[in-house]
Amino acid sequence: MHRRIIAPGALAAASLLLAIPASAASGTPGAPGIGDPYYPAYGNGGYDVSHYDLRLRYQPATDELEGTATLLARTTQDLSRFDLDFLLDVAEVRVNGVPASFATSGQHELEITPRTPLPANTPVTVVVRYSGVPSTKSAYGFSTWHRTPDGAVAADEPESAWWWFPSNDHPLDKATYDVSVAVPDGTQALSNGTLQSTSSKLGWTRYNWRENKPQATYLTTLAVGRFDITTGTSEGGVPVVNAYSRDLGDNDGAARASVERTGELVDWLSGWFGPYPFGSAGGYVPNTTTGYALETQTRVYYSPRQFANGSNTSVVVHELAHQWYGDDVSLKGWKDIWINEGFARYAQWLWSEHEGEGTTQELADYVYASHPADDPFWTVPPGDPGPDDQFDTAVYDRGALAVQALRNTVGDDAFFAVLKGWPRKYAYGNASVADFRAYAEEVSGRSLGALFDTWLFQPVKPAAPAARGASVAKASQTPARPRSWQRIEATNDVHTG
Ligand code: TRP
Ligand code: ZN
């Protein structure tokens, strides 16, 4: 559907333009996608956002969301027009203070035409005033907005922003955030980073959250509900804010017994990955019914179902590992998903070894042996799995196996130097699988092309296991299943919703 609204004054501005040279006035439309081959329409071209200021109000009873989004951006080309990704109903758009015309197009594009074209490499401020009932909106036939009995949650990947704020929705365009949300008194609103302040007025309480480190759009989260909020500081000095729905029923104890260990686990992971990259840590467990968890920056989303079989520190380790691998260093394109999931899964293996529930080598041997050569498991290359298999188990399990193969090839000293050096090297930025290979080669001083090709890119089972010793290579029977196995596998069970 294509609706176009002509802003008042557009005609006057057009005639003004005739007075200036055509070259200065010429603009080209920004691309409707940022250029990700897996998701050609995701993100947009022509500008780069540095900050989002979201001022929202949400009514859980009716699912009505209204808001004003202020985006600080910079053009990367001259622009006659540019897109944001968004699904709610827009009332007004201003570009540099001047009303702009806008229209919807495609599945989730908001096309904005400023009154005068924007020159390249200049700052631009975009204000979008909007409202809507997110649960009534869908794109490509799906919705990732999750209503709960007492509120709602935005936490999904690769797409979740469309349902609550207009954005350049791709990890390549990271920005800082102020998220301010007013909710009825007695209800809480959570987002990323640090709670700056709260205020109450006429039955509404406003929560002001701030994340001052660059953050990908899909890692920006919103949770509204009746929560019990706990605060503390890890031994290593990281402030921790956790939240639990007051309605977790049987899962309440196990959820708290796991997520309350966030500070301890952040400190433990710092030993492997280097200093924690953000100013706050924590997680929240709303009363949702989906199965998965998500590494939303500083404030991890956990489904209560992750705790349905008792405490689960493994999933906490996985999501916290993403704070370095995924959130601090984000992928350049969704094909780079191995850097997120392979390493978050490997962190679970390290935790398993720490807990005496199976060493990383035992887990690698088990993955290798438990999938025969004709298992379709081996047809998914974790280094470029394709959009349909982006979150296939192979990306996690073969992905972690590839990490162990790297470790066994370069040795522990180089391997752990890479593990810790990577988040520093690309801090708060983006990197690809090719960048990772180059960095591992640089640190280890070895050529790793064949290794990466074998473990990450060939759609077949590698000929020899990633074993150090001869014992495993000789073993003809499947190695025993490590005790941590079931818990680890449940982490990426995204289909149990
Ligand atoms: N990345 C999530 C994790 O680390 C799992 C996940 C995969 C996911 N696909 C998803 C989460 C889709 C939400 C939506 O556990
Ligand atoms: Zn993950």
XYZ file of C-alpha atoms and ligand atoms in Angstrom:
513
model
C 0.000 0.000 0.000
C 1.287 3.399 -0.933
C -0.008 6.500 0.803
C 1.527 9.855 0.196
C 0.887 12.901 2.280
C 2.009 16.239 0.896
C 3.207 18.488 3.673
C 1.875 22.033 3.634
C 4.405 24.413 2.190
C 5.991 21.800 -0.063
C 5.102 23.798 -3.146
C 6.624 26.999 -1.846
C 9.805 25.130 -0.970
C 9.951 23.568 -4.428
C 9.850 26.927 -6.136
C 12.567 28.218 -3.809
C 14.767 25.369 -4.933
C 14.674 26.606 -8.503
C 16.713 29.590 -7.394
C 19.741 27.490 -6.425
C 21.991 25.609 -8.865
C 20.686 22.223 -9.916
C 23.809 20.449 -8.657
C 23.286 21.672 -5.095
C 19.633 20.734 -5.093
C 19.953 17.354 -6.725
C 19.371 14.494 -4.380
C 19.067 10.807 -4.911
C 16.731 8.581 -2.910
C 18.377 6.535 -0.143
C 18.243 2.787 -0.750
C 15.339 0.946 0.942
C 17.827 -1.626 2.327
C 21.315 -1.369 3.792
C 22.642 -4.107 1.501
C 22.452 -7.317 3.544
C 22.144 -10.225 1.092
C 20.133 -12.321 3.607
C 17.621 -9.510 4.196
C 17.757 -7.041 1.277
C 15.017 -4.763 2.677
C 16.404 -4.509 6.217
C 18.019 -1.244 7.242
C 18.277 1.620 4.793
C 20.852 3.498 2.777
C 22.073 7.069 2.759
C 22.436 7.950 6.420
C 23.854 6.793 9.710
C 22.048 7.223 13.048
C 24.119 8.133 16.103
C 21.389 8.493 18.733
C 17.748 7.542 19.294
C 15.634 9.418 21.817
C 12.371 7.525 22.317
C 9.667 9.093 24.439
C 6.846 6.581 24.781
C 3.633 5.879 26.618
C 2.168 2.361 26.798
C -1.187 1.149 28.077
C -1.069 -2.632 28.760
C -4.859 -2.979 28.952
C -5.324 -1.944 25.322
C -1.832 -2.428 23.851
C -1.812 1.210 22.781
C 1.621 2.682 22.257
C 2.246 6.303 21.441
C 5.547 8.009 21.072
C 7.905 10.559 19.695
C 11.197 9.331 18.269
C 14.019 11.793 17.732
C 16.860 10.453 15.604
C 20.214 12.181 15.330
C 21.817 11.091 12.099
C 24.335 12.051 9.452
C 23.804 11.758 5.726
C 26.275 9.597 3.812
C 25.077 10.805 0.395
C 22.861 13.593 -0.870
C 19.261 12.583 -0.253
C 16.044 13.555 -1.975
C 14.304 10.951 0.169
C 15.176 8.303 2.726
C 13.501 5.393 4.515
C 13.030 4.278 8.083
C 11.822 0.778 8.999
C 8.542 0.992 10.915
C 4.998 -0.431 11.193
C 3.008 1.850 13.510
C 0.823 4.789 12.402
C 2.731 8.002 11.816
C 1.098 11.364 12.526
C 3.949 13.703 11.732
C 7.552 13.717 10.539
C 9.933 16.635 10.840
C 13.364 16.786 9.258
C 15.620 19.454 10.740
C 12.538 21.021 12.328
C 10.580 21.280 9.094
C 7.518 19.108 8.390
C 8.310 16.439 5.806
C 6.013 14.344 3.662
C 5.928 10.624 4.253
C 4.457 7.446 2.845
C 4.531 3.734 3.549
C 5.913 1.264 1.054
C 7.048 -2.347 0.935
C 6.605 -4.483 4.059
C 8.008 -2.095 6.639
C 9.311 1.048 4.960
C 8.439 4.564 5.999
C 9.537 6.792 3.099
C 10.379 10.320 4.174
C 10.732 13.170 1.708
C 12.233 16.290 3.269
C 11.021 19.583 1.897
C 14.470 20.258 0.509
C 17.040 17.581 -0.408
C 19.691 16.887 2.207
C 23.340 17.378 1.241
C 25.848 14.579 1.837
C 27.833 14.385 5.094
C 25.702 16.728 7.142
C 23.904 16.222 10.456
C 20.157 15.691 10.290
C 17.525 15.502 13.016
C 14.418 13.452 12.317
C 11.374 13.586 14.595
C 8.600 11.015 14.137
C 5.348 11.286 16.087
C 3.368 8.049 16.091
C 0.864 5.754 17.763
C -0.663 2.365 17.227
C -1.560 -1.032 18.608
C 1.586 -3.082 17.877
C -0.158 -6.469 18.151
C -2.340 -5.552 15.151
C 0.675 -4.975 12.867
C 2.554 -7.556 10.860
C 5.134 -7.680 8.098
C 5.811 -10.700 5.874
C 2.859 -12.233 7.762
C 4.513 -12.292 11.180
C 4.747 -10.226 14.332
C 7.419 -10.340 17.007
C 5.585 -8.116 19.500
C 4.766 -10.205 22.571
C 1.863 -9.195 24.762
C 1.791 -10.617 28.285
C -1.064 -10.669 30.826
C 0.326 -7.458 32.380
C 2.258 -5.761 29.582
C 4.364 -6.466 26.524
C 7.891 -7.332 25.425
C 9.969 -6.363 22.390
C 12.875 -8.839 22.156
C 13.504 -10.782 18.977
C 15.965 -11.155 16.131
C 16.667 -10.207 13.459
C 13.579 -7.990 13.732
C 11.849 -6.384 16.729
C 12.161 -2.608 16.343
C 9.478 -2.243 13.628
C 6.748 -2.717 16.246
C 7.854 0.048 18.573
C 10.221 2.614 17.086
C 11.246 3.858 13.623
C 14.859 2.972 12.841
C 17.588 2.057 10.450
C 17.025 -1.543 11.405
C 20.333 -3.303 10.871
C 23.268 -4.044 13.216
C 25.603 -2.089 10.905
C 24.036 1.152 12.143
C 24.611 1.156 15.910
C 23.609 4.114 18.061
C 23.180 5.222 21.656
C 19.697 5.336 23.189
C 17.485 7.203 25.607
C 14.303 5.216 26.133
C 11.677 6.936 28.272
C 8.451 5.041 28.881
C 5.328 6.080 30.801
C 3.180 3.224 32.117
C 0.233 3.082 34.549
C 1.268 3.347 38.229
C 2.104 -0.072 39.670
C 3.540 -1.250 36.350
C 7.251 -1.090 35.492
C 9.024 -0.345 32.209
C 12.475 -1.766 31.456
C 14.952 -1.085 28.722
C 18.705 -1.202 28.166
C 21.441 0.417 30.208
C 20.955 2.445 33.342
C 17.778 3.776 34.918
C 18.373 7.523 35.082
C 15.214 8.533 36.922
C 11.535 7.874 37.393
C 8.681 10.312 37.841
C 4.990 9.984 38.638
C 2.082 12.077 37.520
C -1.687 11.616 37.300
C -1.590 7.843 37.538
C 1.352 7.302 35.180
C 4.958 6.496 36.094
C 7.719 7.351 33.659
C 10.958 5.315 33.505
C 13.982 6.940 31.886
C 16.616 4.460 30.640
C 19.897 5.288 28.930
C 22.431 3.164 27.048
C 25.467 5.287 26.278
C 27.416 2.672 24.331
C 26.596 1.929 20.677
C 23.774 -0.589 20.408
C 22.236 -2.478 17.495
C 18.513 -1.978 16.882
C 17.668 -5.655 17.488
C 19.431 -5.491 20.861
C 17.233 -2.613 21.980
C 14.526 -3.973 24.218
C 11.322 -2.831 25.882
C 9.509 -4.683 28.645
C 6.383 -3.464 30.383
C 4.774 -5.429 33.179
C 4.534 -5.933 36.903
C 8.125 -6.729 37.844
C 10.106 -7.257 41.007
C 13.391 -5.430 40.386
C 16.653 -6.330 42.146
C 19.851 -4.285 42.072
C 23.443 -4.921 43.078
C 27.055 -4.681 42.000
C 29.314 -7.536 40.933
C 32.544 -8.165 42.834
C 34.328 -6.767 39.776
C 32.316 -3.544 40.011
C 29.629 -3.985 37.342
C 26.202 -2.611 38.390
C 23.483 -5.233 37.951
C 19.736 -4.691 37.493
C 17.492 -7.752 37.161
C 13.712 -7.992 36.940
C 11.212 -10.813 37.448
C 7.576 -10.848 36.532
C 5.479 -11.203 39.706
C 3.602 -13.874 37.829
C 6.274 -16.539 37.148
C 4.512 -19.242 39.155
C 6.515 -22.474 39.405
C 9.451 -21.003 37.482
C 10.046 -18.138 39.885
C 12.629 -19.803 42.148
C 14.702 -21.320 39.354
C 14.629 -18.079 37.368
C 15.927 -16.064 40.314
C 18.479 -18.716 41.299
C 19.942 -18.421 37.786
C 19.620 -14.759 36.825
C 20.702 -13.527 40.272
C 24.121 -14.998 39.410
C 24.552 -12.482 36.576
C 27.213 -10.450 38.419
C 29.285 -13.502 39.278
C 29.045 -14.819 35.706
C 29.908 -11.433 34.148
C 33.067 -11.410 36.280
C 33.857 -15.017 35.322
C 33.410 -14.277 31.602
C 35.628 -11.187 31.933
C 38.430 -13.634 32.714
C 38.069 -15.110 29.211
C 36.874 -12.128 27.147
C 38.365 -9.090 28.904
C 36.631 -6.239 30.752
C 32.836 -6.142 30.547
C 32.109 -3.618 27.762
C 29.036 -1.895 29.234
C 28.113 0.197 32.268
C 25.333 -2.076 33.449
C 24.368 -5.752 33.304
C 21.308 -7.810 34.103
C 18.367 -9.728 32.788
C 14.611 -9.824 32.941
C 12.142 -12.681 33.023
C 8.667 -11.573 31.934
C 5.621 -13.845 31.883
C 5.944 -14.692 28.196
C 5.261 -18.107 26.715
C 7.959 -18.291 24.027
C 10.940 -20.575 24.539
C 14.032 -18.559 23.784
C 16.351 -16.076 25.421
C 17.952 -13.102 23.672
C 21.143 -11.158 24.297
C 19.475 -7.719 24.456
C 22.302 -5.346 25.365
C 22.961 -5.084 29.122
C 19.446 -6.376 29.857
C 19.061 -9.947 28.657
C 15.620 -11.303 27.861
C 14.880 -14.751 29.330
C 11.766 -16.762 28.673
C 10.495 -18.338 31.919
C 10.579 -21.641 30.010
C 14.394 -21.568 30.160
C 13.936 -22.270 33.898
C 11.139 -24.830 33.682
C 13.501 -27.707 34.557
C 15.237 -25.912 37.412
C 18.074 -23.447 37.615
C 19.965 -22.819 34.394
C 23.240 -20.931 34.642
C 24.187 -22.228 31.191
C 21.675 -19.988 29.409
C 22.823 -17.037 31.523
C 26.431 -17.693 30.468
C 25.326 -17.933 26.816
C 23.479 -14.601 26.813
C 26.175 -12.838 28.827
C 28.871 -14.131 26.440
C 26.952 -12.369 23.668
C 27.566 -9.054 25.442
C 31.136 -9.350 24.095
C 30.414 -11.543 21.047
C 27.422 -9.967 19.301
C 26.698 -6.810 21.278
C 30.093 -5.128 21.784
C 31.369 -6.558 18.486
C 28.336 -6.914 16.223
C 28.055 -8.719 12.948
C 28.475 -6.819 9.678
C 25.840 -8.910 7.948
C 23.534 -11.658 9.180
C 25.719 -14.213 7.406
C 28.294 -13.541 10.167
C 26.010 -15.134 12.785
C 28.730 -17.709 13.692
C 30.621 -14.981 15.549
C 27.566 -14.564 17.776
C 26.361 -18.106 18.277
C 29.564 -20.132 17.886
C 31.250 -18.180 20.666
C 28.239 -17.879 22.977
C 27.891 -21.648 22.694
C 31.622 -22.104 23.302
C 31.283 -20.043 26.500
C 28.700 -22.608 27.664
C 31.300 -25.315 26.977
C 33.867 -23.434 29.058
C 31.288 -23.133 31.851
C 30.515 -26.849 31.584
C 34.212 -27.610 32.068
C 34.399 -25.165 34.987
C 31.419 -26.885 36.599
C 32.877 -30.356 36.077
C 30.097 -31.383 33.681
C 32.173 -32.125 30.603
C 35.260 -30.472 29.103
C 35.216 -28.421 25.906
C 37.061 -31.285 24.175
C 34.503 -33.809 25.409
C 31.702 -31.622 24.093
C 33.492 -31.219 20.752
C 34.044 -34.981 20.492
C 30.407 -35.600 21.301
C 29.153 -33.182 18.638
C 31.509 -34.663 16.070
C 30.640 -38.275 16.822
C 26.905 -37.898 17.343
C 26.262 -36.676 13.790
C 27.085 -39.328 11.167
C 28.470 -38.118 7.836
C 25.055 -38.381 6.140
C 23.333 -36.278 8.833
C 21.913 -33.075 7.240
C 23.546 -31.347 10.208
C 26.754 -31.201 8.141
C 25.080 -29.562 5.142
C 24.638 -26.251 6.988
C 27.895 -24.272 6.836
C 28.026 -22.105 10.004
C 30.239 -19.541 8.237
C 27.437 -18.667 5.797
C 24.350 -20.714 6.698
C 21.804 -18.821 4.592
C 18.791 -16.943 5.976
C 16.662 -20.072 6.430
C 19.279 -21.827 8.552
C 20.621 -18.785 10.323
C 19.746 -20.217 13.727
C 20.104 -23.894 12.877
C 21.727 -26.073 15.576
C 24.705 -26.412 13.250
C 25.471 -22.711 13.680
C 25.687 -23.327 17.436
C 27.141 -26.837 17.739
C 29.301 -27.105 14.632
C 30.055 -23.434 15.275
C 31.489 -24.219 18.719
C 33.242 -27.277 17.290
C 34.984 -24.935 14.848
C 36.118 -22.813 17.792
C 37.602 -25.920 19.461
C 39.286 -26.865 16.156
C 40.828 -23.393 16.028
C 42.032 -23.764 19.619
C 43.607 -27.145 18.895
C 45.324 -25.765 15.802
C 46.813 -22.540 17.180
C 47.330 -23.714 20.773
C 45.921 -22.328 24.009
C 48.137 -19.236 24.260
C 47.224 -17.840 20.838
C 43.621 -19.024 21.140
C 42.946 -17.293 24.436
C 44.752 -14.185 23.196
C 42.341 -14.097 20.244
C 39.339 -14.723 22.500
C 40.255 -11.738 24.670
C 41.723 -9.522 21.965
C 38.770 -9.653 19.579
C 36.358 -7.575 21.695
C 39.069 -4.942 22.112
C 40.048 -4.901 18.457
C 36.503 -4.240 17.197
C 35.071 -2.641 20.356
C 31.581 -1.131 19.865
C 31.828 -1.823 16.144
C 31.108 -4.452 13.517
C 33.135 -7.319 12.120
C 32.746 -10.295 9.797
C 33.848 -13.923 9.756
C 36.587 -12.873 7.307
C 37.740 -10.237 9.808
C 37.866 -12.921 12.505
C 39.978 -15.212 10.374
C 42.368 -12.344 9.581
C 42.661 -11.496 13.270
C 43.267 -15.122 14.312
C 45.956 -15.379 11.621
C 47.560 -12.167 12.806
C 47.667 -13.267 16.460
C 48.703 -16.874 15.812
C 51.061 -16.151 12.923
C 49.535 -19.047 10.984
C 47.603 -19.339 7.782
C 44.128 -20.556 8.703
C 42.332 -20.610 5.357
C 42.054 -24.404 5.165
C 40.936 -24.688 8.795
C 38.133 -22.126 8.388
C 37.077 -23.667 5.107
C 36.855 -27.169 6.592
C 35.014 -26.301 9.783
C 32.872 -23.333 8.730
C 32.240 -23.451 5.004
C 32.290 -26.988 3.570
C 28.808 -28.578 3.576
C 30.270 -31.943 4.610
C 31.536 -33.588 7.787
C 35.250 -32.857 8.275
C 37.388 -35.968 7.838
C 39.093 -35.964 11.232
C 37.741 -34.818 14.598
C 39.013 -31.629 16.158
C 40.928 -33.680 18.697
C 44.286 -32.932 20.215
C 45.160 -36.395 21.418
C 45.088 -39.681 19.577
C 42.608 -41.185 22.021
C 39.543 -39.625 20.481
C 40.629 -40.184 16.912
C 40.957 -43.884 17.696
C 37.696 -44.273 19.550
C 35.256 -46.144 17.390
C 32.215 -45.743 19.616
C 30.331 -42.516 20.330
C 31.838 -40.764 23.353
C 29.665 -40.488 26.447
C 27.205 -37.638 26.469
C 28.564 -34.834 28.698
C 26.330 -34.072 31.663
C 25.884 -30.461 30.557
C 24.590 -31.493 27.117
C 20.829 -31.262 27.556
C 20.966 -27.913 29.338
C 23.235 -26.451 26.678
C 21.017 -27.649 23.826
C 17.874 -26.142 25.353
C 19.343 -22.643 25.044
C 18.707 -22.264 21.343
C 15.358 -23.986 21.399
C 13.643 -21.082 19.692
C 10.839 -23.231 18.348
C 9.240 -24.055 21.688
C 7.060 -20.953 21.592
N 20.228 -15.554 19.726
C 19.347 -16.178 20.701
C 20.220 -16.739 21.795
O 21.348 -16.453 21.856
C 18.511 -17.283 20.178
C 17.636 -16.980 19.015
C 17.713 -17.533 17.815
C 16.519 -16.150 18.937
N 16.737 -17.084 17.008
C 15.973 -16.248 17.673
C 15.942 -15.338 19.830
C 14.847 -15.559 17.294
C 14.839 -14.639 19.448
C 14.291 -14.759 18.190
O 19.789 -17.480 22.633
Zn 22.899 -17.011 21.196
